[in-house]
Amino acid sequence: MVGRVEARVVRGSLLLVVLCALVLAGGWYVWELRAIAGHIADGDPQRGVYQQDPERADRTASEVLDGIVREVAEPPTDGKAFGGGGTVSWRSAGWKPSEPLEARPTEAEPAIGALFSPGRDADPDHHCSAAAVRSPGGDLIVTAAHCVYTRGFRTNLAFAPGYRDGVAPYGIWVPTRIDVDPRWIDDQDPDHDVAFIRLRRPGYPGQRLEDVTGAETIAFRTELPVPARVVGYPNDTEEPLDCRNTAVAAGPTQLRLDCADVPNGTSGGPILTDGSTLIGVVGGRDGGGDEETSYSIRFGDGVRSLYERATKP
């Protein structure tokens, strides 16, 4: 009898704890929705396009540069700026996987950077990663769709290529246009978790991103398996990390790269082969992976069509 009474008390106490947790979680969720609502726009969901308001974008750049990131007077001139992620073929250089298969800090690269969304207390300052890709306009980056669209397009995005330790050596760049697949907008289909963003640099009219940082070459329908490298910015550190392994197919629409310790914030980071050929971005299945594996959608004809749409004048 005494044991059953104690059990009822314990169960009642546990139920009270669970109910309190649900109430608190619900309050946090409502607060988070309000925080997000202040920085999203519908855009054109039928086409998957958002044309950024220039004044809003300029405010975002100012917010990033007001105590979060600082620019430098002259960008580095170490010869890397026009080489994307590297011009030497891994095959000729004797490529080998990371040992152990764990992500480790690496040097910042001009064409790869961090995505910032200032003004949202629910997020760290930089929350995703992205990479410049070659395009006719020289103004394009690629990232994961979930980095730019959550119940609406983020209106407070800024890109810091080559970012490290609070410094943006190649400036702060803001969107002019964001393109995602409408199927991502409809139901966040993980097979369409990719986005292209056209950028400009406030205060530098006519300057092209690709002329400043170089860019990766995007590839479609890459045969797998293939040697690859994942690069990204964890949202709780101020430097990038990378890891190398063989990218393999994860079904017909996804690829996987098994490397441990690729944490939150690396979403949208490039998956590269042969030095600077971009074959994916962290995202897709399971939001981009888990403690041991990174995923990307496979860049096929659908991504090619999205790229071509994003690069049209």
GROMACS .gro file of C-alpha atoms in nm:
model
  313
    1MET     CA    1   0.000   0.000   0.000
    2VAL     CA    2   0.269   0.247   0.097
    3GLY     CA    3   0.465   0.158  -0.217
    4ARG     CA    4   0.165   0.218  -0.445
    5VAL     CA    5   0.091   0.554  -0.280
    6GLU     CA    6   0.454   0.659  -0.330
    7ALA     CA    7   0.434   0.546  -0.690
    8ARG     CA    8   0.123   0.757  -0.746
    9VAL     CA    9   0.300   1.058  -0.594
   10VAL     CA   10   0.602   1.004  -0.817
   11ARG     CA   11   0.383   0.961  -1.127
   12GLY     CA   12   0.187   1.272  -1.033
   13SER     CA   13   0.506   1.470  -0.985
   14LEU     CA   14   0.643   1.351  -1.319
   15LEU     CA   15   0.318   1.446  -1.490
   16LEU     CA   16   0.336   1.794  -1.338
   17VAL     CA   17   0.696   1.834  -1.457
   18VAL     CA   18   0.598   1.725  -1.810
   19LEU     CA   19   0.301   1.964  -1.820
   20CYS     CA   20   0.518   2.253  -1.700
   21ALA     CA   21   0.780   2.168  -1.964
   22LEU     CA   22   0.515   2.165  -2.237
   23VAL     CA   23   0.381   2.503  -2.125
   24LEU     CA   24   0.729   2.652  -2.119
   25ALA     CA   25   0.816   2.496  -2.456
   26GLY     CA   26   0.495   2.631  -2.603
   27GLY     CA   27   0.577   2.977  -2.474
   28TRP     CA   28   0.926   2.955  -2.621
   29TYR     CA   29   0.783   2.837  -2.954
   30VAL     CA   30   0.543   3.131  -2.968
   31TRP     CA   31   0.828   3.367  -2.881
   32GLU     CA   32   1.044   3.209  -3.152
   33LEU     CA   33   0.766   3.247  -3.408
   34ARG     CA   34   0.736   3.615  -3.320
   35ALA     CA   35   1.113   3.658  -3.352
   36ILE     CA   36   1.112   3.492  -3.693
   37ALA     CA   37   0.803   3.682  -3.809
   38GLY     CA   38   0.990   4.011  -3.776
   39HIS     CA   39   1.247   3.901  -4.033
   40ILE     CA   40   1.063   3.704  -4.301
   41ALA     CA   41   0.877   3.785  -4.621
   42ASP     CA   42   0.648   3.582  -4.845
   43GLY     CA   43   0.824   3.670  -5.169
   44ASP     CA   44   0.681   3.479  -5.465
   45PRO     CA   45   0.615   3.128  -5.328
   46GLN     CA   46   0.478   3.002  -5.659
   47ARG     CA   47   0.814   3.061  -5.826
   48GLY     CA   48   1.032   3.034  -5.516
   49VAL     CA   49   1.178   3.382  -5.559
   50TYR     CA   50   1.239   3.670  -5.321
   51GLN     CA   51   1.357   4.011  -5.444
   52GLN     CA   52   1.531   4.174  -5.147
   53ASP     CA   53   1.437   4.530  -5.050
   54PRO     CA   54   1.761   4.733  -5.089
   55GLU     CA   55   1.703   4.950  -4.782
   56ARG     CA   56   1.636   4.646  -4.564
   57ALA     CA   57   1.951   4.480  -4.698
   58ASP     CA   58   2.159   4.790  -4.626
   59ARG     CA   59   2.030   4.793  -4.267
   60THR     CA   60   2.133   4.430  -4.230
   61ALA     CA   61   2.485   4.509  -4.349
   62SER     CA   62   2.505   4.796  -4.100
   63GLU     CA   63   2.382   4.574  -3.817
   64VAL     CA   64   2.647   4.312  -3.896
   65LEU     CA   65   2.921   4.574  -3.906
   66ASP     CA   66   2.798   4.740  -3.587
   67GLY     CA   67   2.983   4.533  -3.330
   68ILE     CA   68   2.951   4.185  -3.481
   69VAL     CA   69   3.202   4.183  -3.768
   70ARG     CA   70   3.467   4.426  -3.885
   71GLU     CA   71   3.606   4.470  -4.232
   72VAL     CA   72   3.970   4.534  -4.315
   73ALA     CA   73   4.098   4.820  -4.523
   74GLU     CA   74   4.270   4.595  -4.775
   75PRO     CA   75   4.183   4.229  -4.839
   76PRO     CA   76   4.460   3.967  -4.820
   77THR     CA   77   4.676   3.934  -5.131
   78ASP     CA   78   4.809   3.582  -5.075
   79GLY     CA   79   4.717   3.455  -5.420
   80LYS     CA   80   4.417   3.253  -5.299
   81ALA     CA   81   4.147   3.506  -5.381
   82PHE     CA   82   4.105   3.403  -5.742
   83GLY     CA   83   4.152   3.031  -5.693
   84GLY     CA   84   3.825   2.942  -5.526
   85GLY     CA   85   3.888   2.658  -5.285
   86GLY     CA   86   4.213   2.551  -5.451
   87THR     CA   87   4.341   2.494  -5.803
   88VAL     CA   88   4.562   2.188  -5.754
   89SER     CA   89   4.398   1.859  -5.847
   90TRP     CA   90   4.370   1.631  -5.547
   91ARG     CA   91   4.446   1.334  -5.769
   92SER     CA   92   4.781   1.477  -5.876
   93ALA     CA   93   4.852   1.594  -5.520
   94GLY     CA   94   4.789   1.251  -5.367
   95TRP     CA   95   4.452   1.307  -5.200
   96LYS     CA   96   4.371   1.104  -4.891
   97PRO     CA   97   4.087   1.110  -4.637
   98SER     CA   98   4.113   1.281  -4.300
   99GLU     CA   99   4.264   1.067  -4.028
  100PRO     CA  100   4.078   1.026  -3.802
  101LEU     CA  101   3.751   1.097  -3.985
  102GLU     CA  102   3.670   1.401  -3.775
  103ALA     CA  103   3.625   1.765  -3.874
  104ARG     CA  104   3.905   1.995  -3.763
  105PRO     CA  105   3.968   2.372  -3.784
  106THR     CA  106   4.107   2.485  -4.117
  107GLU     CA  107   4.223   2.803  -4.286
  108ALA     CA  108   3.955   3.042  -4.405
  109GLU     CA  109   3.909   3.048  -4.783
  110PRO     CA  110   3.796   3.354  -4.981
  111ALA     CA  111   3.512   3.181  -5.167
  112ILE     CA  112   3.360   3.017  -4.856
  113GLY     CA  113   3.200   3.209  -4.572
  114ALA     CA  114   2.944   3.245  -4.297
  115LEU     CA  115   2.582   3.357  -4.326
  116PHE     CA  116   2.464   3.607  -4.064
  117SER     CA  117   2.111   3.703  -3.957
  118PRO     CA  118   2.143   3.988  -3.707
  119GLY     CA  119   1.852   4.094  -3.493
  120ARG     CA  120   1.726   3.749  -3.392
  121ASP     CA  121   1.809   3.666  -3.033
  122ALA     CA  122   1.704   3.307  -3.096
  123ASP     CA  123   1.998   3.259  -3.336
  124PRO     CA  124   2.371   3.297  -3.296
  125ASP     CA  125   2.517   3.575  -3.508
  126HIS     CA  126   2.615   3.336  -3.788
  127HIS     CA  127   2.388   3.040  -3.839
  128CYS     CA  128   2.482   2.879  -4.173
  129SER     CA  129   2.758   2.857  -4.432
  130ALA     CA  130   2.772   2.926  -4.805
  131ALA     CA  131   3.009   2.937  -5.101
  132ALA     CA  132   3.055   3.156  -5.405
  133VAL     CA  133   2.993   2.973  -5.732
  134ARG     CA  134   3.091   3.078  -6.081
  135SER     CA  135   2.811   3.252  -6.269
  136PRO     CA  136   2.770   3.493  -6.562
  137GLY     CA  137   2.704   3.784  -6.325
  138GLY     CA  138   2.984   3.695  -6.083
  139ASP     CA  139   2.749   3.758  -5.789
  140LEU     CA  140   2.617   3.416  -5.684
  141ILE     CA  141   2.646   3.199  -5.372
  142VAL     CA  142   2.489   2.864  -5.291
  143THR     CA  143   2.364   2.739  -4.954
  144ALA     CA  144   2.090   2.517  -4.811
  145ALA     CA  145   1.728   2.620  -4.861
  146HIS     CA  146   1.658   2.574  -4.489
  147CYS     CA  147   1.915   2.849  -4.421
  148VAL     CA  148   1.712   3.109  -4.611
  149TYR     CA  149   1.349   2.994  -4.600
  150THR     CA  150   1.159   2.898  -4.283
  151ARG     CA  151   0.790   2.986  -4.300
  152GLY     CA  152   0.906   3.267  -4.529
  153PHE     CA  153   1.224   3.411  -4.681
  154ARG     CA  154   1.473   3.559  -4.435
  155THR     CA  155   1.505   3.932  -4.494
  156ASN     CA  156   1.808   3.983  -4.269
  157LEU     CA  157   2.080   3.781  -4.443
  158ALA     CA  158   2.441   3.884  -4.493
  159PHE     CA  159   2.740   3.687  -4.627
  160ALA     CA  160   3.096   3.725  -4.497
  161PRO     CA  161   3.334   3.541  -4.733
  162GLY     CA  162   3.661   3.427  -4.582
  163TYR     CA  163   3.530   3.505  -4.234
  164ARG     CA  164   3.747   3.431  -3.931
  165ASP     CA  165   3.771   3.560  -3.574
  166GLY     CA  166   3.525   3.845  -3.619
  167VAL     CA  167   3.688   3.976  -3.937
  168ALA     CA  168   3.535   3.986  -4.287
  169PRO     CA  169   3.844   4.040  -4.505
  170TYR     CA  170   3.644   4.052  -4.828
  171GLY     CA  171   3.354   4.263  -4.703
  172ILE     CA  172   2.989   4.210  -4.613
  173TRP     CA  173   2.754   4.117  -4.898
  174VAL     CA  174   2.375   4.121  -4.896
  175PRO     CA  175   2.112   3.958  -5.118
  176THR     CA  176   1.946   4.117  -5.417
  177ARG     CA  177   1.753   3.799  -5.493
  178ILE     CA  178   1.702   3.452  -5.341
  179ASP     CA  179   1.593   3.147  -5.544
  180VAL     CA  180   1.466   2.817  -5.403
  181ASP     CA  181   1.265   2.535  -5.554
  182PRO     CA  182   0.889   2.585  -5.491
  183ARG     CA  183   0.877   2.225  -5.373
  184TRP     CA  184   1.091   2.327  -5.077
  185ILE     CA  185   0.840   2.602  -4.994
  186ASP     CA  186   0.546   2.362  -5.024
  187ASP     CA  187   0.658   2.102  -4.771
  188GLN     CA  188   1.034   2.137  -4.703
  189ASP     CA  189   1.109   1.840  -4.924
  190PRO     CA  190   1.466   1.735  -4.830
  191ASP     CA  191   1.537   1.651  -5.194
  192HIS     CA  192   1.517   2.025  -5.273
  193ASP     CA  193   1.720   2.169  -4.986
  194VAL     CA  194   1.936   2.411  -5.187
  195ALA     CA  195   1.921   2.785  -5.253
  196PHE     CA  196   2.103   3.034  -5.473
  197ILE     CA  197   2.152   3.396  -5.364
  198ARG     CA  198   2.263   3.689  -5.579
  199LEU     CA  199   2.461   3.947  -5.383
  200ARG     CA  200   2.592   4.302  -5.384
  201ARG     CA  201   2.827   4.485  -5.149
  202PRO     CA  202   2.673   4.801  -4.999
  203GLY     CA  203   2.889   5.106  -5.059
  204TYR     CA  204   3.075   4.945  -5.349
  205PRO     CA  205   2.853   4.987  -5.656
  206GLY     CA  206   2.955   4.766  -5.946
  207GLN     CA  207   3.188   4.545  -5.743
  208ARG     CA  208   3.140   4.174  -5.818
  209LEU     CA  209   3.183   3.908  -5.554
  210GLU     CA  210   3.364   3.669  -5.788
  211ASP     CA  211   3.622   3.936  -5.876
  212VAL     CA  212   3.703   3.978  -5.506
  213THR     CA  213   3.692   3.621  -5.375
  214GLY     CA  214   3.705   3.387  -5.671
  215ALA     CA  215   3.441   3.115  -5.688
  216GLU     CA  216   3.391   2.741  -5.693
  217THR     CA  217   3.287   2.566  -6.014
  218ILE     CA  218   2.948   2.400  -5.975
  219ALA     CA  219   2.903   2.051  -6.121
  220PHE     CA  220   2.587   1.854  -6.200
  221ARG     CA  221   2.525   1.479  -6.226
  222THR     CA  222   2.862   1.395  -6.072
  223GLU     CA  223   2.932   1.023  -6.068
  224LEU     CA  224   2.972   0.875  -5.721
  225PRO     CA  225   3.171   0.765  -5.527
  226VAL     CA  226   3.424   1.049  -5.548
  227PRO     CA  227   3.686   1.198  -5.313
  228ALA     CA  228   3.533   1.500  -5.141
  229ARG     CA  229   3.571   1.760  -4.869
  230VAL     CA  230   3.308   1.932  -4.655
  231VAL     CA  231   3.371   2.286  -4.525
  232GLY     CA  232   3.158   2.494  -4.290
  233TYR     CA  233   3.133   2.735  -3.999
  234PRO     CA  234   2.998   2.594  -3.670
  235ASN     CA  235   2.764   2.849  -3.517
  236ASP     CA  236   2.955   2.852  -3.188
  237THR     CA  237   3.305   2.911  -3.327
  238GLU     CA  238   3.475   3.187  -3.524
  239GLU     CA  239   3.670   2.973  -3.768
  240PRO     CA  240   3.581   2.716  -4.035
  241LEU     CA  241   3.641   2.345  -4.018
  242ASP     CA  242   3.672   2.078  -4.282
  243CYS     CA  243   3.691   1.703  -4.325
  244ARG     CA  244   3.779   1.479  -4.620
  245ASN     CA  245   3.634   1.143  -4.714
  246THR     CA  246   3.471   0.969  -5.007
  247ALA     CA  247   3.126   1.099  -5.101
  248VAL     CA  248   2.890   0.812  -5.177
  249ALA     CA  249   2.530   0.781  -5.293
  250ALA     CA  250   2.259   0.773  -5.026
  251GLY     CA  251   1.979   0.662  -5.253
  252PRO     CA  252   1.899   0.819  -5.589
  253THR     CA  253   1.861   1.180  -5.466
  254GLN     CA  254   2.111   1.226  -5.183
  255LEU     CA  255   2.484   1.193  -5.121
  256ARG     CA  256   2.661   1.133  -4.792
  257LEU     CA  257   3.003   1.208  -4.653
  258ASP     CA  258   3.094   1.024  -4.334
  259CYS     CA  259   3.289   1.259  -4.107
  260ALA     CA  260   3.227   1.313  -3.738
  261ASP     CA  261   3.188   1.646  -3.554
  262VAL     CA  262   3.034   1.856  -3.830
  263PRO     CA  263   2.794   2.056  -3.608
  264ASN     CA  264   2.511   2.309  -3.645
  265GLY     CA  265   2.608   2.612  -3.849
  266THR     CA  266   2.779   2.409  -4.119
  267SER     CA  267   2.446   2.374  -4.304
  268GLY     CA  268   2.487   2.518  -4.650
  269GLY     CA  269   2.860   2.461  -4.646
  270PRO     CA  270   3.006   2.328  -4.970
  271ILE     CA  271   3.093   1.969  -5.048
  272LEU     CA  272   3.385   1.988  -5.291
  273THR     CA  273   3.572   1.745  -5.508
  274ASP     CA  274   3.898   1.782  -5.701
  275GLY     CA  275   3.993   2.093  -5.510
  276SER     CA  276   3.724   2.345  -5.599
  277THR     CA  277   3.444   2.165  -5.784
  278LEU     CA  278   3.121   2.197  -5.587
  279ILE     CA  279   2.895   1.891  -5.594
  280GLY     CA  280   2.668   1.959  -5.296
  281VAL     CA  281   2.590   2.164  -4.985
  282VAL     CA  282   2.525   2.037  -4.634
  283GLY     CA  283   2.150   1.986  -4.607
  284GLY     CA  284   1.886   1.749  -4.735
  285ARG     CA  285   1.826   1.434  -4.536
  286ASP     CA  286   1.790   1.488  -4.159
  287GLY     CA  287   1.853   1.860  -4.209
  288GLY     CA  288   2.207   1.786  -4.322
  289GLY     CA  289   2.305   1.488  -4.110
  290ASP     CA  290   2.401   1.384  -3.758
  291GLU     CA  291   2.713   1.346  -3.543
  292GLU     CA  292   2.876   1.107  -3.789
  293THR     CA  293   2.745   1.192  -4.136
  294SER     CA  294   2.680   1.493  -4.358
  295TYR     CA  295   2.420   1.479  -4.635
  296SER     CA  296   2.349   1.685  -4.945
  297ILE     CA  297   2.099   1.659  -5.223
  298ARG     CA  298   2.258   1.535  -5.542
  299PHE     CA  299   2.307   1.815  -5.790
  300GLY     CA  300   2.115   1.691  -6.092
  301ASP     CA  301   1.892   1.845  -6.357
  302GLY     CA  302   1.661   2.007  -6.101
  303VAL     CA  303   1.946   2.198  -5.938
  304ARG     CA  304   2.081   2.287  -6.281
  305SER     CA  305   1.744   2.441  -6.370
  306LEU     CA  306   1.738   2.634  -6.043
  307TYR     CA  307   2.093   2.759  -6.105
  308GLU     CA  308   2.004   2.869  -6.457
  309ARG     CA  309   1.696   3.052  -6.330
  310ALA     CA  310   1.897   3.224  -6.058
  311THR     CA  311   2.161   3.346  -6.304
  312LYS     CA  312   1.924   3.498  -6.559
  313PRO     CA  313   1.932   3.881  -6.570
   0.00000   0.00000   0.00000
